[in-house]
PDB file of C-alpha atoms in Angstrom:
ATOM      1  CA  MET A   3      14.279  15.093 -17.792  1.00  0.00           C
ATOM      2  CA  THR A   4      10.894  15.522 -16.265  1.00  0.00           C
ATOM      3  CA  ARG A   5       9.696  12.495 -14.077  1.00  0.00           C
ATOM      4  CA  PRO A   6       6.580  11.173 -15.715  1.00  0.00           C
ATOM      5  CA  SER A   7       3.486  11.852 -13.454  1.00  0.00           C
ATOM      6  CA  PRO A   8       1.836   8.400 -12.430  1.00  0.00           C
ATOM      7  CA  THR A   9      -1.623   7.670 -13.144  1.00  0.00           C
ATOM      8  CA  HIS A  10      -1.749   3.976 -11.668  1.00  0.00           C
ATOM      9  CA  PHE A  11       0.201   1.821  -9.431  1.00  0.00           C
ATOM     10  CA  LEU A  12       0.789  -1.920  -8.911  1.00  0.00           C
ATOM     11  CA  CYS A  13      -0.068  -3.155  -5.679  1.00  0.00           C
ATOM     12  CA  ILE A  14      -1.136  -5.990  -3.339  1.00  0.00           C
ATOM     13  CA  PRO A  15      -4.421  -4.967  -1.252  1.00  0.00           C
ATOM     14  CA  LEU A  16      -4.447  -5.561   2.285  1.00  0.00           C
ATOM     15  CA  ILE A  17      -8.117  -5.089   3.103  1.00  0.00           C
ATOM     16  CA  ASN A  18     -10.588  -7.789   3.461  1.00  0.00           C
ATOM     17  CA  SER A  19     -13.477  -8.259   6.125  1.00  0.00           C
ATOM     18  CA  LEU A  20     -11.032  -9.877   8.765  1.00  0.00           C
ATOM     19  CA  SER A  21      -8.343  -7.343   8.462  1.00  0.00           C
ATOM     20  CA  ARG A  22     -10.646  -4.469   8.413  1.00  0.00           C
ATOM     21  CA  THR A  23     -12.111  -5.631  11.613  1.00  0.00           C
ATOM     22  CA  GLN A  24      -8.724  -5.678  13.315  1.00  0.00           C
ATOM     23  CA  LEU A  25      -7.432  -2.462  11.935  1.00  0.00           C
ATOM     24  CA  ASP A  26     -10.649  -0.575  12.837  1.00  0.00           C
ATOM     25  CA  VAL A  27      -9.751  -1.378  16.573  1.00  0.00           C
ATOM     26  CA  SER A  28      -5.947  -1.093  16.331  1.00  0.00           C
ATOM     27  CA  LEU A  29      -5.326   1.962  14.331  1.00  0.00           C
ATOM     28  CA  ASN A  30      -8.146   3.945  16.322  1.00  0.00           C
ATOM     29  CA  ARG A  31      -5.321   3.676  19.146  1.00  0.00           C
ATOM     30  CA  LEU A  32      -2.809   5.288  16.834  1.00  0.00           C
ATOM     31  CA  ARG A  33      -5.319   7.983  15.871  1.00  0.00           C
ATOM     32  CA  ASP A  34      -5.863   8.974  19.301  1.00  0.00           C
ATOM     33  CA  ALA A  35      -2.263   9.114  20.334  1.00  0.00           C
ATOM     34  CA  ALA A  36      -1.406  11.073  17.259  1.00  0.00           C
ATOM     35  CA  VAL A  37      -4.106  13.516  17.712  1.00  0.00           C
ATOM     36  CA  ALA A  38      -3.027  14.111  21.193  1.00  0.00           C
ATOM     37  CA  LEU A  39       0.419  15.140  19.570  1.00  0.00           C
ATOM     38  CA  ARG A  40      -1.549  17.537  17.238  1.00  0.00           C
ATOM     39  CA  ILE A  41      -1.033  15.453  14.097  1.00  0.00           C
ATOM     40  CA  PRO A  42      -3.973  16.444  11.848  1.00  0.00           C
ATOM     41  CA  ARG A  43      -6.762  13.916  11.479  1.00  0.00           C
ATOM     42  CA  LYS A  44      -6.814  14.596   7.648  1.00  0.00           C
ATOM     43  CA  ALA A  45      -3.188  13.110   7.613  1.00  0.00           C
ATOM     44  CA  PHE A  46      -4.644   9.658   8.457  1.00  0.00           C
ATOM     45  CA  ARG A  47      -5.355   7.286   5.568  1.00  0.00           C
ATOM     46  CA  PRO A  48      -8.708   5.642   5.341  1.00  0.00           C
ATOM     47  CA  ILE A  49      -8.613   2.084   6.108  1.00  0.00           C
ATOM     48  CA  GLY A  50     -10.008   1.056   2.746  1.00  0.00           C
ATOM     49  CA  THR A  51      -6.851   2.562   1.032  1.00  0.00           C
ATOM     50  CA  LEU A  52      -4.193   0.257   2.735  1.00  0.00           C
ATOM     51  CA  HIS A  53      -1.924  -1.658   0.372  1.00  0.00           C
ATOM     52  CA  LEU A  54       1.572  -2.730  -0.502  1.00  0.00           C
ATOM     53  CA  THR A  55       2.900  -0.551  -3.499  1.00  0.00           C
ATOM     54  CA  LEU A  56       5.230  -2.550  -5.684  1.00  0.00           C
ATOM     55  CA  GLY A  57       5.524   0.454  -8.199  1.00  0.00           C
ATOM     56  CA  VAL A  58       3.799   3.453  -9.895  1.00  0.00           C
ATOM     57  CA  MET A  59       3.209   3.708 -13.421  1.00  0.00           C
ATOM     58  CA  ASP A  60       2.190   6.419 -16.189  1.00  0.00           C
ATOM     59  CA  LEU A  61      -0.431   4.806 -18.327  1.00  0.00           C
ATOM     60  CA  LYS A  62      -1.947   7.817 -19.887  1.00  0.00           C
ATOM     61  CA  GLU A  63      -0.631   7.227 -23.355  1.00  0.00           C
ATOM     62  CA  GLY A  64      -2.954   5.422 -25.889  1.00  0.00           C
ATOM     63  CA  SER A  65      -3.187   1.794 -25.217  1.00  0.00           C
ATOM     64  CA  ARG A  66      -0.606   1.682 -22.287  1.00  0.00           C
ATOM     65  CA  LEU A  67      -3.378   0.682 -19.795  1.00  0.00           C
ATOM     66  CA  LYS A  68      -4.544  -2.260 -21.854  1.00  0.00           C
ATOM     67  CA  GLU A  69      -1.020  -3.288 -22.371  1.00  0.00           C
ATOM     68  CA  ALA A  70      -0.475  -3.159 -18.666  1.00  0.00           C
ATOM     69  CA  ILE A  71      -3.559  -5.164 -17.919  1.00  0.00           C
ATOM     70  CA  ARG A  72      -2.323  -7.734 -20.602  1.00  0.00           C
ATOM     71  CA  LEU A  73       0.801  -8.270 -18.810  1.00  0.00           C
ATOM     72  CA  LEU A  74      -0.869  -8.745 -15.475  1.00  0.00           C
ATOM     73  CA  ASN A  75      -3.151 -11.399 -16.934  1.00  0.00           C
ATOM     74  CA  GLY A  76      -0.124 -12.814 -18.936  1.00  0.00           C
ATOM     75  CA  PRO A  77       1.956 -15.882 -18.735  1.00  0.00           C
ATOM     76  CA  GLU A  78       4.979 -14.467 -16.499  1.00  0.00           C
ATOM     77  CA  ILE A  79       2.759 -13.178 -13.762  1.00  0.00           C
ATOM     78  CA  ALA A  80       0.725 -16.760 -13.726  1.00  0.00           C
ATOM     79  CA  GLN A  81       4.176 -18.581 -13.694  1.00  0.00           C
ATOM     80  CA  THR A  82       5.438 -16.600 -10.907  1.00  0.00           C
ATOM     81  CA  ILE A  83       2.232 -17.246  -8.956  1.00  0.00           C
ATOM     82  CA  ARG A  84       2.542 -21.071  -9.531  1.00  0.00           C
ATOM     83  CA  ASP A  85       6.240 -21.148  -8.592  1.00  0.00           C
ATOM     84  CA  MET A  86       6.162 -18.964  -5.409  1.00  0.00           C
ATOM     85  CA  ILE A  87       2.660 -19.414  -3.993  1.00  0.00           C
ATOM     86  CA  SER A  88       1.609 -22.809  -2.958  1.00  0.00           C
ATOM     87  CA  ARG A  89      -2.100 -23.731  -3.191  1.00  0.00           C
ATOM     88  CA  GLU A  90      -1.809 -25.495   0.148  1.00  0.00           C
ATOM     89  CA  SER A  91      -0.407 -22.614   2.053  1.00  0.00           C
ATOM     90  CA  ARG A  92      -2.027 -19.278   1.628  1.00  0.00           C
ATOM     91  CA  LEU A  93       0.071 -16.014   1.474  1.00  0.00           C
ATOM     92  CA  THR A  94      -0.422 -14.220   4.720  1.00  0.00           C
ATOM     93  CA  CYS A  95       1.401 -11.328   6.695  1.00  0.00           C
ATOM     94  CA  ASN A  96       0.977  -9.528  10.049  1.00  0.00           C
ATOM     95  CA  LEU A  97       0.915  -5.937  10.132  1.00  0.00           C
ATOM     96  CA  LYS A  98       3.172  -4.558  12.821  1.00  0.00           C
ATOM     97  CA  SER A  99       5.216  -1.917  14.222  1.00  0.00           C
ATOM     98  CA  LEU A 100       5.601   1.678  13.055  1.00  0.00           C
ATOM     99  CA  SER A 101       8.256   3.586  10.996  1.00  0.00           C
ATOM    100  CA  THR A 102       8.911   6.627   8.925  1.00  0.00           C
ATOM    101  CA  MET A 103      10.368   7.416   5.584  1.00  0.00           C
ATOM    102  CA  ARG A 104      12.693   9.899   6.880  1.00  0.00           C
ATOM    103  CA  SER A 105      13.927  11.086  10.499  1.00  0.00           C
ATOM    104  CA  PRO A 106      10.917  10.450  12.839  1.00  0.00           C
ATOM    105  CA  SER A 107      11.380  14.007  14.077  1.00  0.00           C
ATOM    106  CA  ASN A 108      10.999  15.632  10.601  1.00  0.00           C
ATOM    107  CA  THR A 109       8.772  13.342   8.611  1.00  0.00           C
ATOM    108  CA  SER A 110       5.497  13.332   6.291  1.00  0.00           C
ATOM    109  CA  VAL A 111       4.823   9.676   6.135  1.00  0.00           C
ATOM    110  CA  VAL A 112       4.300   7.169   8.800  1.00  0.00           C
ATOM    111  CA  TYR A 113       3.846   3.615   7.804  1.00  0.00           C
ATOM    112  CA  ILE A 114       3.360  -0.071   9.090  1.00  0.00           C
ATOM    113  CA  HIS A 115       5.342  -3.109   8.191  1.00  0.00           C
ATOM    114  CA  PRO A 116       4.209  -6.478   6.704  1.00  0.00           C
ATOM    115  CA  GLU A 117       5.666  -9.408   8.538  1.00  0.00           C
ATOM    116  CA  ASP A 118       5.883 -12.563   6.561  1.00  0.00           C
ATOM    117  CA  THR A 119       7.462 -15.317   8.663  1.00  0.00           C
ATOM    118  CA  ALA A 120       7.822 -17.514   5.903  1.00  0.00           C
ATOM    119  CA  SER A 121       9.775 -15.059   3.883  1.00  0.00           C
ATOM    120  CA  ARG A 122       8.061 -15.405   0.497  1.00  0.00           C
ATOM    121  CA  LEU A 123       6.317 -11.952   0.456  1.00  0.00           C
ATOM    122  CA  LEU A 124       9.344  -9.816  -0.520  1.00  0.00           C
ATOM    123  CA  PRO A 125      11.016 -11.864  -3.211  1.00  0.00           C
ATOM    124  CA  LEU A 126       7.448 -12.464  -4.707  1.00  0.00           C
ATOM    125  CA  CYS A 127       6.913  -8.643  -5.015  1.00  0.00           C
ATOM    126  CA  GLN A 128      10.373  -8.241  -6.289  1.00  0.00           C
ATOM    127  CA  ARG A 129       9.549 -10.432  -9.150  1.00  0.00           C
ATOM    128  CA  PHE A 130       6.398  -8.956  -9.804  1.00  0.00           C
ATOM    129  CA  GLN A 131       8.020  -5.657  -9.843  1.00  0.00           C
ATOM    130  CA  GLU A 132      10.854  -6.772 -12.108  1.00  0.00           C
ATOM    131  CA  ILE A 133       8.246  -8.095 -14.616  1.00  0.00           C
ATOM    132  CA  PHE A 134       6.472  -4.745 -14.935  1.00  0.00           C
ATOM    133  CA  LYS A 135       9.845  -2.669 -14.720  1.00  0.00           C
ATOM    134  CA  SER A 136      11.498  -4.579 -17.545  1.00  0.00           C
ATOM    135  CA  SER A 137       8.378  -4.108 -19.670  1.00  0.00           C
ATOM    136  CA  GLY A 138       8.630  -0.495 -19.282  1.00  0.00           C
ATOM    137  CA  PHE A 139       5.576   0.285 -17.122  1.00  0.00           C
ATOM    138  CA  ILE A 140       6.991   1.099 -13.735  1.00  0.00           C
ATOM    139  CA  ILE A 141       8.630   4.314 -13.192  1.00  0.00           C
ATOM    140  CA  PRO A 142      12.268   3.779 -12.078  1.00  0.00           C
ATOM    141  CA  GLU A 143      13.138   4.641  -8.667  1.00  0.00           C
ATOM    142  CA  ASN A 144      16.794   4.827  -7.084  1.00  0.00           C
ATOM    143  CA  ARG A 145      16.048   2.688  -4.073  1.00  0.00           C
ATOM    144  CA  PRO A 146      15.124  -1.001  -3.407  1.00  0.00           C
ATOM    145  CA  LEU A 147      11.490  -2.092  -2.970  1.00  0.00           C
ATOM    146  CA  ARG A 148      10.289  -1.446   0.721  1.00  0.00           C
ATOM    147  CA  LEU A 149       7.144  -3.071   1.376  1.00  0.00           C
ATOM    148  CA  HIS A 150       5.023  -0.754   3.438  1.00  0.00           C
ATOM    149  CA  ALA A 151       1.449   0.369   4.310  1.00  0.00           C
ATOM    150  CA  THR A 152       1.216   4.055   4.612  1.00  0.00           C
ATOM    151  CA  VAL A 153      -1.178   5.108   7.731  1.00  0.00           C
ATOM    152  CA  ILE A 154      -0.023   8.738   7.878  1.00  0.00           C
ATOM    153  CA  ASN A 155       0.695  11.134   4.900  1.00  0.00           C
ATOM    154  CA  THR A 156       0.593  14.798   5.684  1.00  0.00           C
ATOM    155  CA  ARG A 157       0.439  15.630   1.907  1.00  0.00           C
ATOM    156  CA  TYR A 158      -3.306  15.119   2.316  1.00  0.00           C
ATOM    157  CA  VAL A 159      -3.310  18.145   4.849  1.00  0.00           C
ATOM    158  CA  SER A 160      -1.954  20.695   2.410  1.00  0.00           C
ATOM    159  CA  LYS A 161      -2.439  21.069  -1.152  1.00  0.00           C
ATOM    160  CA  GLY A 162       0.869  22.390  -1.980  1.00  0.00           C
ATOM    161  CA  ASN A 163       3.736  20.790  -3.335  1.00  0.00           C
ATOM    162  CA  PHE A 164       5.802  20.519   0.013  1.00  0.00           C
ATOM    163  CA  PRO A 165       3.769  18.374   2.706  1.00  0.00           C
ATOM    164  CA  PRO A 166       4.097  19.780   6.067  1.00  0.00           C
ATOM    165  CA  LYS A 167       6.634  17.711   8.417  1.00  0.00           C
ATOM    166  CA  ILE A 168       5.624  16.304  11.720  1.00  0.00           C
ATOM    167  CA  ASP A 169       7.494  14.816  14.755  1.00  0.00           C
ATOM    168  CA  ALA A 170       6.504  11.469  15.089  1.00  0.00           C
ATOM    169  CA  THR A 171       9.193  10.233  17.300  1.00  0.00           C
ATOM    170  CA  SER A 172       7.091   9.431  20.465  1.00  0.00           C
ATOM    171  CA  ILE A 173       4.388   7.476  18.451  1.00  0.00           C
ATOM    172  CA  VAL A 174       7.086   5.451  16.574  1.00  0.00           C
ATOM    173  CA  ARG A 175       8.508   4.649  20.070  1.00  0.00           C
ATOM    174  CA  GLN A 176       5.067   3.922  21.542  1.00  0.00           C
ATOM    175  CA  PHE A 177       4.055   1.550  18.963  1.00  0.00           C
ATOM    176  CA  LYS A 178       7.312  -0.025  18.004  1.00  0.00           C
ATOM    177  CA  GLU A 179       6.195  -3.486  19.104  1.00  0.00           C
ATOM    178  CA  GLU A 180       2.469  -3.006  18.183  1.00  0.00           C
ATOM    179  CA  ILE A 181       0.749  -5.643  16.155  1.00  0.00           C
ATOM    180  CA  TRP A 182      -1.987  -3.918  14.077  1.00  0.00           C
ATOM    181  CA  ALA A 183      -3.299  -6.911  12.387  1.00  0.00           C
ATOM    182  CA  GLU A 184      -2.436 -10.707  12.388  1.00  0.00           C
ATOM    183  CA  ASN A 185      -2.683 -13.192   9.572  1.00  0.00           C
ATOM    184  CA  VAL A 186      -3.946 -10.847   6.806  1.00  0.00           C
ATOM    185  CA  ALA A 187      -4.753 -12.790   3.632  1.00  0.00           C
ATOM    186  CA  LEU A 188      -2.920 -11.601   0.649  1.00  0.00           C
ATOM    187  CA  GLU A 189      -5.121 -12.644  -2.161  1.00  0.00           C
ATOM    188  CA  ARG A 190      -4.356 -10.655  -5.235  1.00  0.00           C
ATOM    189  CA  LEU A 191      -2.058  -8.365  -7.329  1.00  0.00           C
ATOM    190  CA  ALA A 192      -3.923  -5.457  -8.669  1.00  0.00           C
ATOM    191  CA  ILE A 193      -3.552  -2.320 -10.788  1.00  0.00           C
ATOM    192  CA  CYS A 194      -5.291   0.531  -9.197  1.00  0.00           C
ATOM    193  CA  LYS A 195      -6.035   3.916 -10.510  1.00  0.00           C
ATOM    194  CA  MET A 196      -4.279   7.042  -8.548  1.00  0.00           C
ATOM    195  CA  GLY A 197      -6.629   8.973  -6.557  1.00  0.00           C
ATOM    196  CA  THR A 198      -9.151   7.701  -4.026  1.00  0.00           C
ATOM    197  CA  GLU A 199     -13.040   7.252  -4.324  1.00  0.00           C
ATOM    198  CA  LYS A 200     -15.358   8.062  -1.441  1.00  0.00           C
ATOM    199  CA  VAL A 201     -17.465   5.115  -0.096  1.00  0.00           C
ATOM    200  CA  LEU A 202     -21.019   6.323   1.163  1.00  0.00           C
ATOM    201  CA  ASP A 203     -23.429   4.838   3.517  1.00  0.00           C
ATOM    202  CA  PRO A 204     -27.153   4.493   2.582  1.00  0.00           C
ATOM    203  CA  THR A 205     -27.624   8.187   3.742  1.00  0.00           C
ATOM    204  CA  GLY A 206     -24.825   9.635   1.883  1.00  0.00           C
ATOM    205  CA  ALA A 207     -22.285  10.079   4.457  1.00  0.00           C
ATOM    206  CA  VAL A 208     -18.826   9.207   3.632  1.00  0.00           C
ATOM    207  CA  ILE A 209     -17.454   5.998   5.545  1.00  0.00           C
ATOM    208  CA  ASP A 210     -14.354   5.172   3.745  1.00  0.00           C
ATOM    209  CA  GLU A 211     -12.086   5.972   0.871  1.00  0.00           C
ATOM    210  CA  GLN A 212     -10.560   3.248  -1.549  1.00  0.00           C
ATOM    211  CA  TYR A 213      -8.639   3.208  -4.811  1.00  0.00           C
ATOM    212  CA  ARG A 214     -10.460   2.014  -7.882  1.00  0.00           C
ATOM    213  CA  VAL A 215      -9.076  -1.379  -8.979  1.00  0.00           C
ATOM    214  CA  VAL A 216      -9.020  -1.595 -12.675  1.00  0.00           C
ATOM    215  CA  ALA A 217      -7.758  -5.137 -13.098  1.00  0.00           C
ATOM    216  CA  TYR A 218      -6.408  -7.754 -10.923  1.00  0.00           C
ATOM    217  CA  VAL A 219      -5.194 -11.440 -10.582  1.00  0.00           C
ATOM    218  CA  ASN A 220      -6.021 -13.664  -7.799  1.00  0.00           C
ATOM    219  CA  PHE A 221      -3.244 -15.860  -6.236  1.00  0.00           C
ATOM    220  CA  ALA A 222      -5.646 -18.858  -5.857  1.00  0.00           C
TER     221      ALA A 222
END
């Protein structure tokens, strides 16, 4: 059976004014180190795109998008937020370290980790994922949820079906203990559309990219 082609994804966005300020500085160090290793600049994901993906969805058919939005705004998600996120203690994480999806010496994806010292983030995201999966929205994957924020993806370098592989061994080693951003506020659960949109400055120059949020629910 052919795997459905995703059109949207469920995620927790990571970018706000405070996290952007930290990431603008810290990820520049990664870019400089990676470019020295001849990792193409096009492989770097714009800061405005950083998020934690909980699952991808195919919402092309008829009213599927409206139904997914209805679920997002429904009682199961609302109850999960009430049960697992205290109004007195906001949900935050640190973004740290550097890892790869496959062997560092032959990979196409490099990502950073969300660290939640209160151990609330992963169970919360697993519950959100399960709600959407049990309702038939999230395309099943034969692997457990791995929370990550992709910072390098070589599929944006080539338009082919097979992204070029890179050797990220040295940068993974160099930035193993790096803290990219601290106390990042996690403020909402969102459904975003696949494919980034360019962000322009007043002169028309591209200054960032971001995914279009079609619906979201705040945690507080």
